[in-house]
Tab-separated table of C-alpha atoms in Angstrom:
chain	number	residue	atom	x	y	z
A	1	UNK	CA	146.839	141.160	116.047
A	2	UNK	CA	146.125	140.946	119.174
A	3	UNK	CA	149.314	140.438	122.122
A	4	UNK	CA	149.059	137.171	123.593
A	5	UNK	CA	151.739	135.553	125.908
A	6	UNK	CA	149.785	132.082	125.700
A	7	UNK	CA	151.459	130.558	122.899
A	8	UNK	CA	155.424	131.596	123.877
A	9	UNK	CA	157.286	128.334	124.013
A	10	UNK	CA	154.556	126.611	123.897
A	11	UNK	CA	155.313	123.366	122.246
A	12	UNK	CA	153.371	122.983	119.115
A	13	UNK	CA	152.632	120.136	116.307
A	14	UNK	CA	151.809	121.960	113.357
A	15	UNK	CA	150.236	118.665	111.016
A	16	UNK	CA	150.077	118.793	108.059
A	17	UNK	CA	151.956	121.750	105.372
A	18	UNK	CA	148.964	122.786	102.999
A	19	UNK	CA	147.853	126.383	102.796
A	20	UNK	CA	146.833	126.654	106.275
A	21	UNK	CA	149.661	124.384	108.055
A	22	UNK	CA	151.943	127.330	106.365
A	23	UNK	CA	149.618	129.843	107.705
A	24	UNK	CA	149.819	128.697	111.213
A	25	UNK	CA	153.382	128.330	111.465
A	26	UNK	CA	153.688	131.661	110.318
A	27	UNK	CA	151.215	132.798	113.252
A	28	UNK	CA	152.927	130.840	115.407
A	29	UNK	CA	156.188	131.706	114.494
A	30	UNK	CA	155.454	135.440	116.018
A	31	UNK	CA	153.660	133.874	119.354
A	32	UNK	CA	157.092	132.897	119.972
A	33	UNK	CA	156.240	129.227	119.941
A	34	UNK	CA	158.002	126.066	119.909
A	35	UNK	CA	157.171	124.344	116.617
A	36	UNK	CA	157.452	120.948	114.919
A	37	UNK	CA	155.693	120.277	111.570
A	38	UNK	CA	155.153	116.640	110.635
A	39	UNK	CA	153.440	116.269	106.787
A	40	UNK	CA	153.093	112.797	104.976
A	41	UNK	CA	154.614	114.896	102.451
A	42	UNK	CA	158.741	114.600	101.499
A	43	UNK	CA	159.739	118.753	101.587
A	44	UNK	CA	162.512	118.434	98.919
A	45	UNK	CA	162.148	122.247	97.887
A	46	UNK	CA	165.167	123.750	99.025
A	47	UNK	CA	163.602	127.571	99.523
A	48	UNK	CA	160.849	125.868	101.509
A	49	UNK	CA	163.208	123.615	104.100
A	50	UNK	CA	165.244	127.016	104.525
A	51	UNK	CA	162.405	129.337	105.482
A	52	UNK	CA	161.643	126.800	108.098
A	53	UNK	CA	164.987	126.338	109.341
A	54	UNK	CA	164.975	130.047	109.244
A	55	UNK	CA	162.055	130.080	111.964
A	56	UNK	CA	163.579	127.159	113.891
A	57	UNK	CA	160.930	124.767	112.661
A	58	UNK	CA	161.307	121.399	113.018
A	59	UNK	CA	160.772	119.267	110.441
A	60	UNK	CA	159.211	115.814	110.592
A	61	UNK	CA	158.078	114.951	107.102
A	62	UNK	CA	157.067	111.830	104.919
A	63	UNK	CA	155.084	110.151	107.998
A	64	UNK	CA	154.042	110.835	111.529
A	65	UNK	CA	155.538	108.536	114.093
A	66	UNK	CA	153.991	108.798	117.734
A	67	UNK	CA	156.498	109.791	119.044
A	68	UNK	CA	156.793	113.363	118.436
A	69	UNK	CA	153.172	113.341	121.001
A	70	UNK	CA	155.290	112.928	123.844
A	71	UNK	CA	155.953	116.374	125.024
A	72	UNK	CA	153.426	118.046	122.499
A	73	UNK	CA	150.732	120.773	124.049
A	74	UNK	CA	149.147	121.483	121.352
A	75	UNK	CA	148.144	120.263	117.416
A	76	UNK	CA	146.852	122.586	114.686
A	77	UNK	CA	145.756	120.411	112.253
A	78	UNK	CA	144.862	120.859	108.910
A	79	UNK	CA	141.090	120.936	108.000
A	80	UNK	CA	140.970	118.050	105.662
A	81	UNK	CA	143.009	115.217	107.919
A	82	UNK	CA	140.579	113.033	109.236
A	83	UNK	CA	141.118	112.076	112.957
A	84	UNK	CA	140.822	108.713	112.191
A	85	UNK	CA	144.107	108.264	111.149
A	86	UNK	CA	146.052	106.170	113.933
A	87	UNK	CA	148.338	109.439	114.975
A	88	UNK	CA	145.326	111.788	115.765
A	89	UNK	CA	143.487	108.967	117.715
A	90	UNK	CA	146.612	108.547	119.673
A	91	UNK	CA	146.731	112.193	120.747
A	92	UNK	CA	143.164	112.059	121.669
A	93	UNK	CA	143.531	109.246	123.762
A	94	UNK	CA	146.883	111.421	125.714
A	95	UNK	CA	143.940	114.576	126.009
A	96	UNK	CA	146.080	116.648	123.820
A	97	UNK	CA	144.010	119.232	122.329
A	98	UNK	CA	143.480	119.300	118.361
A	99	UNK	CA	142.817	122.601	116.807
A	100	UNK	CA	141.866	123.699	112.883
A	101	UNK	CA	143.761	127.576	111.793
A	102	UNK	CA	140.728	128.819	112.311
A	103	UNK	CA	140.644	128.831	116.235
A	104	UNK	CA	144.190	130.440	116.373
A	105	UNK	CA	142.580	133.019	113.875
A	106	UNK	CA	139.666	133.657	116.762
A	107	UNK	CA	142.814	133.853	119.408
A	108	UNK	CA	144.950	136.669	117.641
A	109	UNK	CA	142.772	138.855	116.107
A	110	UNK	CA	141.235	141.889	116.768
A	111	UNK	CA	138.913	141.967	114.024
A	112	UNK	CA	135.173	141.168	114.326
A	113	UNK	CA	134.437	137.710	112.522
A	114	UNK	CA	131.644	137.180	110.278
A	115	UNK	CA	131.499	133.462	110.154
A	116	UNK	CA	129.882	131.728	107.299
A	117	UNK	CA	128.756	128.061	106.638
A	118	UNK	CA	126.478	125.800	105.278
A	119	UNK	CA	125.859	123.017	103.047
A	120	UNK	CA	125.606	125.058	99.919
A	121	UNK	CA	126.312	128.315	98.652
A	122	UNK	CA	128.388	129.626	101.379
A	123	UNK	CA	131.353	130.912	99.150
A	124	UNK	CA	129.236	132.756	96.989
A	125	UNK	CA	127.507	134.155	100.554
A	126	UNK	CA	131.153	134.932	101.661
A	127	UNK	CA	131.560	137.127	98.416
A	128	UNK	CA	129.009	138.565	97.931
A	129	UNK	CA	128.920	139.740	101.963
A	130	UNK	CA	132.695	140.976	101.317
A	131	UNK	CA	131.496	143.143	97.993
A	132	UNK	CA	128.543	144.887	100.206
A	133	UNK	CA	130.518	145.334	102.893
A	134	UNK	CA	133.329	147.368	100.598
A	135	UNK	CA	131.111	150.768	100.208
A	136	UNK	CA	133.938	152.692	100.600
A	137	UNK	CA	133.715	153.090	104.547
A	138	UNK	CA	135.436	149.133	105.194
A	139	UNK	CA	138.372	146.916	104.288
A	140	UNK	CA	136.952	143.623	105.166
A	141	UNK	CA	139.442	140.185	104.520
A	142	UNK	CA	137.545	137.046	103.385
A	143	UNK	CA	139.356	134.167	104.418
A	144	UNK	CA	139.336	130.544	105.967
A	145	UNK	CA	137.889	128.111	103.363
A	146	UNK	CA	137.580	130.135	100.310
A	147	UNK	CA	141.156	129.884	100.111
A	148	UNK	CA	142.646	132.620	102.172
A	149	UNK	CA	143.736	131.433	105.531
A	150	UNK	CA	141.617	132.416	108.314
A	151	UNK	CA	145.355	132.966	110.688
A	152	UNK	CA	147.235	134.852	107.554
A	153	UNK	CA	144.311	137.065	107.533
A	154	UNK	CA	143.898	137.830	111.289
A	155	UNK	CA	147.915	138.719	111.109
A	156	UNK	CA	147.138	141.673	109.007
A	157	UNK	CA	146.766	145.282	110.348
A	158	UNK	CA	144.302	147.037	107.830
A	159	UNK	CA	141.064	145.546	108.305
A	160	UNK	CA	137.240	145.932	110.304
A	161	UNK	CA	136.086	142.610	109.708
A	162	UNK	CA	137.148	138.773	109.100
A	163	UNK	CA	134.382	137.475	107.114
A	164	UNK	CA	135.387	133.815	106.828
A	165	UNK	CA	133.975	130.886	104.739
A	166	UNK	CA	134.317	127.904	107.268
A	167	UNK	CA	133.753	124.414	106.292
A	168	UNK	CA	132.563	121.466	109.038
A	169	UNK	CA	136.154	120.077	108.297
A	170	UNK	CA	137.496	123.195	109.849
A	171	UNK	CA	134.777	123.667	112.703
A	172	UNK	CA	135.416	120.265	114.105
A	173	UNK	CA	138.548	122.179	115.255
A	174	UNK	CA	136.915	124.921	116.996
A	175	UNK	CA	137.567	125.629	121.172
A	176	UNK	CA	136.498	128.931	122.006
A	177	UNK	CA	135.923	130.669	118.568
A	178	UNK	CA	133.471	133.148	118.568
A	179	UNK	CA	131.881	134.934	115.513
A	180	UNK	CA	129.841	138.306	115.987
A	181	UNK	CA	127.745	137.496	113.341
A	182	UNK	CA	126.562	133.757	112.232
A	183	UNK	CA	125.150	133.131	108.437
A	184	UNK	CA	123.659	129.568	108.141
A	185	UNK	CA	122.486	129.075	104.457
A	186	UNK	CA	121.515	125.511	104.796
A	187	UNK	CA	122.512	122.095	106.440
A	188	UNK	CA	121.768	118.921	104.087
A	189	UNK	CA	123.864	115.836	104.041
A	190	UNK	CA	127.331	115.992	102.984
A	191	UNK	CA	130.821	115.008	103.490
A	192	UNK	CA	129.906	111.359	105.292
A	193	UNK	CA	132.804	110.156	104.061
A	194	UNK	CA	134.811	112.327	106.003
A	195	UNK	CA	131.899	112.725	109.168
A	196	UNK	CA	131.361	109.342	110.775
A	197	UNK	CA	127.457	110.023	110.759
A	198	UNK	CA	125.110	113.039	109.690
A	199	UNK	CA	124.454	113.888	113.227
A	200	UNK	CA	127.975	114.544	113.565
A	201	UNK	CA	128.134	116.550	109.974
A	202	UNK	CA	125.220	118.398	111.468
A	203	UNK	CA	126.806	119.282	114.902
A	204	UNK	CA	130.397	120.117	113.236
A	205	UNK	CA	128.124	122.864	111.887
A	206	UNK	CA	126.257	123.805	114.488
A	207	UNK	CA	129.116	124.391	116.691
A	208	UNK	CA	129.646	127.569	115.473
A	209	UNK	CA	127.202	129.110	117.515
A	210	UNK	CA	128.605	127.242	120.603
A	211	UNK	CA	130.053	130.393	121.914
A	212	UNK	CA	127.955	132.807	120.749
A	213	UNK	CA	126.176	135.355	123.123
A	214	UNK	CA	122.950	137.370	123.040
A	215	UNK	CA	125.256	140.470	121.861
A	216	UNK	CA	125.845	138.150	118.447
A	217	UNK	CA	123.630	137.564	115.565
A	218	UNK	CA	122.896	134.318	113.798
A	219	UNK	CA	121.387	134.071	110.464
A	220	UNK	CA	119.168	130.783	109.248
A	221	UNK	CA	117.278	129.397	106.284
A	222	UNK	CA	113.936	129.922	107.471
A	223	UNK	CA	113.260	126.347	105.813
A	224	UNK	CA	115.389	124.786	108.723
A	225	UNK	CA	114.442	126.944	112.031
A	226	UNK	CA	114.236	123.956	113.136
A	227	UNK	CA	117.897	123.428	113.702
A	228	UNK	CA	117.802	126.402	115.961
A	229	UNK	CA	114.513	126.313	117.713
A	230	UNK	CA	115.681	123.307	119.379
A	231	UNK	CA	118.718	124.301	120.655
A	232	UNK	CA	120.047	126.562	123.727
A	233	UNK	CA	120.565	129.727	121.158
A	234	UNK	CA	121.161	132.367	122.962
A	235	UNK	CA	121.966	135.082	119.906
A	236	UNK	CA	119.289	137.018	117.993
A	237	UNK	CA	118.438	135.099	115.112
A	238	UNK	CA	117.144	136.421	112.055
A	239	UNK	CA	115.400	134.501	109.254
A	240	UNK	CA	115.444	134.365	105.241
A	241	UNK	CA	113.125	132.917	103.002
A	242	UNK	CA	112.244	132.545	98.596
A	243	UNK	CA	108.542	131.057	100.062
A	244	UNK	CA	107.296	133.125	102.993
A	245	UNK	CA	107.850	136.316	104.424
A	246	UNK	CA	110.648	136.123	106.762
A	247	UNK	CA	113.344	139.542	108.185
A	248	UNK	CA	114.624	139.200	104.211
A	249	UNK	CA	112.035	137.458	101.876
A	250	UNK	CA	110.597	137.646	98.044
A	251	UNK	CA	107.404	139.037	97.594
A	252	UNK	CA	105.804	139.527	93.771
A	253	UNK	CA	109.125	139.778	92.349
A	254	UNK	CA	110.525	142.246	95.155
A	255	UNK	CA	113.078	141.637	97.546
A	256	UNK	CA	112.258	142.802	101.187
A	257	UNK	CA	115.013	142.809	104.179
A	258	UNK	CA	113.433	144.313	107.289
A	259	UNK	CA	110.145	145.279	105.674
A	260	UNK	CA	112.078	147.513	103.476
A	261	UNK	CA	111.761	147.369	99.432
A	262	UNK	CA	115.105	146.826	98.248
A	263	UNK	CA	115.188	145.620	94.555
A	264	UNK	CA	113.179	143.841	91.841
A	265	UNK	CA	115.185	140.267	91.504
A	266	UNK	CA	114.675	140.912	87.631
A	267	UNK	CA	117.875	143.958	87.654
A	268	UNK	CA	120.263	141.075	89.412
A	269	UNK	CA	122.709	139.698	87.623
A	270	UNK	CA	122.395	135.955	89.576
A	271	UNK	CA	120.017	133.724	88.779
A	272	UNK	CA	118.352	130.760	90.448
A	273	UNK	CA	116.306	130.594	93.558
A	274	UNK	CA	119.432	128.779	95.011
A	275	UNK	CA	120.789	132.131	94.467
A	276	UNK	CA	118.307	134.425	95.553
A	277	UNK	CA	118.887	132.557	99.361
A	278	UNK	CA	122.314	133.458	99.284
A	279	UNK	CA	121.324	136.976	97.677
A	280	UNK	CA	118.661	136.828	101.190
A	281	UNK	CA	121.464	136.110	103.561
A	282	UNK	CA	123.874	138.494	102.670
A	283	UNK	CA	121.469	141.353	102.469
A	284	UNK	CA	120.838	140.166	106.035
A	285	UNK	CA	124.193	141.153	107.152
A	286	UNK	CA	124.416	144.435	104.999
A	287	UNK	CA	121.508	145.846	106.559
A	288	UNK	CA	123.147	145.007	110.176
A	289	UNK	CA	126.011	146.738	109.277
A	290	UNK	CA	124.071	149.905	107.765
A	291	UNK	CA	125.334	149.374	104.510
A	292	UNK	CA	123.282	151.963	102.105
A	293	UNK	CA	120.593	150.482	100.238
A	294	UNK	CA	121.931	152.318	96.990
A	295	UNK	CA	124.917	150.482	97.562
A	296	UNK	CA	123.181	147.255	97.683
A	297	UNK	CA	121.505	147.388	94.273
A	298	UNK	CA	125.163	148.339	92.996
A	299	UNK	CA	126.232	145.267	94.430
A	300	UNK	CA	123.450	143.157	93.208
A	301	UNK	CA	123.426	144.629	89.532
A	302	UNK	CA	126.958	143.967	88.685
A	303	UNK	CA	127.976	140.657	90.768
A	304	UNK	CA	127.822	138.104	88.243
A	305	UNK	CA	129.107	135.315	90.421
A	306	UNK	CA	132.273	133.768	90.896
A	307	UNK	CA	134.016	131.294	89.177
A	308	UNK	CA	133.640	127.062	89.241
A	309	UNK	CA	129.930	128.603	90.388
A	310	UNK	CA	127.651	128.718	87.744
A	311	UNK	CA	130.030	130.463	85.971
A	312	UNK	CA	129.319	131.199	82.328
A	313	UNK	CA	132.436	130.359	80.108
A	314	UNK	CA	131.765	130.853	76.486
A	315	UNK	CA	129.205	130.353	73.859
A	316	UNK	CA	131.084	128.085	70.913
A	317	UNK	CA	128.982	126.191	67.701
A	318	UNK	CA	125.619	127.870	69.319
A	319	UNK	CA	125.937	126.395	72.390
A	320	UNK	CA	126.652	128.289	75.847
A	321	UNK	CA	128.916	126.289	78.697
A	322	UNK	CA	128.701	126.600	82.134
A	323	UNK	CA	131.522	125.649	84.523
A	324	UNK	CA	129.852	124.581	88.092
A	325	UNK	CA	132.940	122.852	89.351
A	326	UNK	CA	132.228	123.994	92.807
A	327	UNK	CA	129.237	121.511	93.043
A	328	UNK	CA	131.370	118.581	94.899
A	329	UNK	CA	127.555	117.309	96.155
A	330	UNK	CA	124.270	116.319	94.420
A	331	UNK	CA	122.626	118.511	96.227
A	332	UNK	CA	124.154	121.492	95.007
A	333	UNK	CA	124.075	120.139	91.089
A	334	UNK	CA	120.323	119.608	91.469
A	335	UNK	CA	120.452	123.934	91.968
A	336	UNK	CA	122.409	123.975	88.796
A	337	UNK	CA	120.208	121.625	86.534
A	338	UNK	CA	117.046	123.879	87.714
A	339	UNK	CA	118.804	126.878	86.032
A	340	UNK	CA	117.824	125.682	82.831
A	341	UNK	CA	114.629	124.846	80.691
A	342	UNK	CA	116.324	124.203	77.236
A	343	UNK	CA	118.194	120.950	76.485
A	344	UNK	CA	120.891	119.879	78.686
A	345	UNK	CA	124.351	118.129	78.250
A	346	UNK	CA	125.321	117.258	82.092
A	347	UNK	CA	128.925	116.601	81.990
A	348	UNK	CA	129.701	114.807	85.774
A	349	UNK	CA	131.547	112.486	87.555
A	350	UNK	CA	134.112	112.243	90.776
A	351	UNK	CA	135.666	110.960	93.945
A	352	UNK	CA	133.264	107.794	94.629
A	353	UNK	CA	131.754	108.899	98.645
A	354	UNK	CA	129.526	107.094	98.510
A	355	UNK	CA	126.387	109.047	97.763
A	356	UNK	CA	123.032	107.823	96.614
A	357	UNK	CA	122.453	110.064	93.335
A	358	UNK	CA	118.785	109.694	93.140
A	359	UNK	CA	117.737	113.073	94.746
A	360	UNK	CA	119.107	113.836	91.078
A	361	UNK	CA	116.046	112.734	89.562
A	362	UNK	CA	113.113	114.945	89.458
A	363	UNK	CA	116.097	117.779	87.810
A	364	UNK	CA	116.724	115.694	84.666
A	365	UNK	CA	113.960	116.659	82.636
A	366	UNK	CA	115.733	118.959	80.548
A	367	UNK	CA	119.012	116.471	80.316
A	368	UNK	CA	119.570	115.012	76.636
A	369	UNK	CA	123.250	113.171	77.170
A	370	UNK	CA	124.967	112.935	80.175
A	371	UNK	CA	128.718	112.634	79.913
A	372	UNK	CA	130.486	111.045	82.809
A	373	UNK	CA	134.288	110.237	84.258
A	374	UNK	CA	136.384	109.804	87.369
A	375	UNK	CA	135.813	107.202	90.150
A	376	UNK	CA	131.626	107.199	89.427
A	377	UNK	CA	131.081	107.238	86.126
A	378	UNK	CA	129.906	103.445	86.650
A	379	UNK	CA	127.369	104.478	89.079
A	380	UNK	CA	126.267	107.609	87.452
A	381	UNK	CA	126.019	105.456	84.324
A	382	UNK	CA	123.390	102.944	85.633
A	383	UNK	CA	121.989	105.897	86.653
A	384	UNK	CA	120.879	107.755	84.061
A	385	UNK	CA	119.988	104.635	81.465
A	386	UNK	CA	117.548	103.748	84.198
A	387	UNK	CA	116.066	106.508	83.224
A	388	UNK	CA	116.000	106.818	79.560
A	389	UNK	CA	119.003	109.150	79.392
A	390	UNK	CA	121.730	108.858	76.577
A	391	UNK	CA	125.306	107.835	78.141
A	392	UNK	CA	128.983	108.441	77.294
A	393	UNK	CA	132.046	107.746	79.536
A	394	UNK	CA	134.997	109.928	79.089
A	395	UNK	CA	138.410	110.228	81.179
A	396	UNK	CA	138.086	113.926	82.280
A	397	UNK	CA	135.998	117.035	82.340
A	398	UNK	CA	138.587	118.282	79.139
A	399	UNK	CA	138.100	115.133	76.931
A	400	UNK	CA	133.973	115.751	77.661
A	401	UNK	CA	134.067	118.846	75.699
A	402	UNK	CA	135.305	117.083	72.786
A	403	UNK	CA	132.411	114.932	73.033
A	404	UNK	CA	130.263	117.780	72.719
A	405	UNK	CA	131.794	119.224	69.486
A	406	UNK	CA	130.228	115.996	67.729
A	407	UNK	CA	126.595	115.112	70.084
A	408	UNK	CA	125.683	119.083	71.094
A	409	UNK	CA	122.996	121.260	68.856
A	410	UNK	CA	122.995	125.054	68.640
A	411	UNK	CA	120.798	126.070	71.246
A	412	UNK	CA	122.013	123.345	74.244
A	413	UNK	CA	123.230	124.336	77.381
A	414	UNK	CA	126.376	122.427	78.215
A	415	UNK	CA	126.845	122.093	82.329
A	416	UNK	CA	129.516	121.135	83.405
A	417	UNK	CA	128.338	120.326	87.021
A	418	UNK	CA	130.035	117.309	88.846
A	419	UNK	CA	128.053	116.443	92.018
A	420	UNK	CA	131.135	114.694	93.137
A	421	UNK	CA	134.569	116.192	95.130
A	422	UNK	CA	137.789	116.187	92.732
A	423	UNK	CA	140.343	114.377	94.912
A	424	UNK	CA	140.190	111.240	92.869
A	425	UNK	CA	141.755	112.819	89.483
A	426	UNK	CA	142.592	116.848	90.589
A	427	UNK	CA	143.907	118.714	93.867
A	428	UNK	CA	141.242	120.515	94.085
A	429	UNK	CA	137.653	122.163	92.271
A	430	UNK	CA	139.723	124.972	90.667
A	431	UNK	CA	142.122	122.833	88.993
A	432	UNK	CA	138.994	120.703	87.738
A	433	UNK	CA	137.151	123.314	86.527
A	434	UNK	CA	140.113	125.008	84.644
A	435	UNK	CA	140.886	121.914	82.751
A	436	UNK	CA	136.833	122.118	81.733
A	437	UNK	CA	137.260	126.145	80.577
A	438	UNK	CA	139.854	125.297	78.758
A	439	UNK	CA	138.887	122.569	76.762
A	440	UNK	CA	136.248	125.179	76.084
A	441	UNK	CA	138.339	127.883	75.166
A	442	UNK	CA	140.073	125.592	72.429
A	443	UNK	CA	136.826	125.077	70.808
């Protein structure tokens, strides 16, 4: 951790108490600054209100009045507040500057940052990266959105790099945030209810490369160099591809990074071309950081994923489930559906954003019953009896799996896959796609 006089008595509004609010206020707490939480939350947890008051926090919880802005420098906001809300348009009308955990990460650590984002795939990137970067010669810390906090991470002292999962919610709130090394693995359309337009989805993204200097690297989806031949880039960028030959690319069945032969995609354990990109990227920053190519096929023959990712559960009466709770976009459930080429159950359904579910269509061929819940079942319901697919509504991803018991044959694959976010019925993906494993588990 880096020692920084900046932040001493510095007055600042920590908003919002989630993982990362507590993160920062630890952070904070040994910058020496002066801090005031405000959550829409009531803190009635006595341990909780203590450790604060412990740390001279004050405490401003069940709303945020506009009043607290009046002698506030500084907001660290948590990723998922919009700054719509009335108290965040306020501040930006007074100039006070509004930054994610993730940017007081950047300020207080010493660390090198390996920044990773995208559309799609970029926790499984952010994995896999952290397994080939442990060869026995490293200690890297993944952190920011894959659940670790990005500022809880930079405070600790036995580390060489920050490789860090960062979502557009959380790059909206960058300033001068830096990484050494930039992995793209693709930029489609998501989050709009949350982004005012695509364009500014898009440039949330982007951004990371804002600061970026021709010492850095950025890696892209060769597919989309045209997001970065059209902009002021002034890193080296480095390209992967599954359909051309790119600095990492497939080639009859081989996998090349640098023009070197690295391993037949047959001896790894993920499957999927969707897959094989992220396998592309993250070979991409191994070879940078002269990772041995014998530990690289170690890596690759015994990841098997991680979970709410494609993440096989159990085979029960013949038939093997998947839990793919991570896919909170129809983008990333049309990867999942293409995994398989024996009948389908598609078990779906989520927060309504909004999204047109049609891209869905040319990946249903192998679908037999779809089994939907939460706020779109409706829609996803029209959906697939326009097109000649069997229906059944259901309240939750556990009462699905019941359904199954009675409508599945041995030999189906059962996906659970939701193309929607979880917020309407769970906290979060992992508490969605427990309730799915075990409903499966009970079988």
């Amino acid at each position: 951790m880096k020692e920084i006089e900046s932040f001493k008595h510095k007055k600042v509004l920590v908003l919002g108490y989630g993982r990362s609010g507590r993160s920062a206020i630890e952070a904070l707490f040994k910058l020496g600054a002066d801090i005031t939480l405000t959550t829409s939350e009531v803190l009635v947890e006595e341990s909780v209100i203590n450790h604060l008051k412990q740390m001279n926090v004050k405490v401003v919880d069940g709303h945020h009045p506009e009043h607290l802005l009046n002698d506030t420098e500084l907001i660290v906001k948590n990723p998922g507040i919009p700054y719509t809300i009335p108290f965040l348009q306020e501040a930006l009308k007074r100039n006070i500057k509004i930054i994610t955990e993730v940017e007081l990460a950047y300020l207080i650590t010493d660390n090198e940052i390996i920044g990773i984002t995208g559309t799609n795939g970029k926790t499984t990137v952010t994995e896999l990266v952290g397994r080939l970067l442990t060869d026995g010669n490293r200690t890297p810390i993944l952190c920011g959105n894959i659940g670790y906090p990005a500022s809880q991470a930079a405070l600790e002292e036995q580390s060489d790099e920050l490789v860090m999962e960062l979502s557009s919610f959380q790059l909206m709130g960058i300033d001068t945030f830096r990484p050494n090394i930039a992995v793209f693995t693709n930029i489609y359309e998501a989050h709009l209810d949350y982004h005012k337009d695509l364009n500014e989805y898009q440039s949330a993204k982007l951004s990371l490369m804002k600061n970026m200097t021709d010492t850095d690297i950025v890696i892209f989806n060769q597919s989309q160099r045209h997001f970065v031949e059209h902009k002021d880039v002034k890193s080296n960028v480095y390209f992967f591809s599954i359909d051309e030959e790119a600095d990492a690319y497939v080639k009859d069945n081989w996998i090349y990074v640098f023009g070197k032969k690295i391993i037949n995609i047959e001896e790894i354990l993920l499957k999927g071309p969707h897959n094989l990109e992220n396998i592309l990227a993250s070979l991409l920053v191994a070879h940078l950081k002269n990772v041995p190519i014998e530990h690289m096929k170690y890596v690759l023959t015994t990841f098997k994923g991680i979970e709410h990712r494609m993440e096989f559960v159990d085979e029960k009466l013949g038939m093997r489930f998947y839990n793919d709770s991570k896919a909170t976009n129809a983008l990333a459930t049309t990867f999942a559906l293409d995994s398989f080429n024996t009948p389908t159950i598609w078990i779906a359904g989520g927060l309504d954003r909004g999204q047109d579910f049609k891209e869905l269509l040319p990946h249903l061929k192998h679908v037999k019953l779809g089994i939907v819940f939460g706020e779109t079942k409706e829609k996803l319901k029209q959906f697939l009896n326009e097109n000649n697919i069997e229906v059944i509504e259901t309240d939750n991803p556990f009462t699905a799996v019941d359904i199954v018991k009675t409508h599945g044959n041995a030999g189906d694959k059962v996906l659970f896959s939701p193309a929607c976010a979880s917020w309407d019925q769970y906290p979060d993906f992992e508490t969605r796609g427990r309730h799915f494993k075990e409903a499966v588990h009970q079988l």
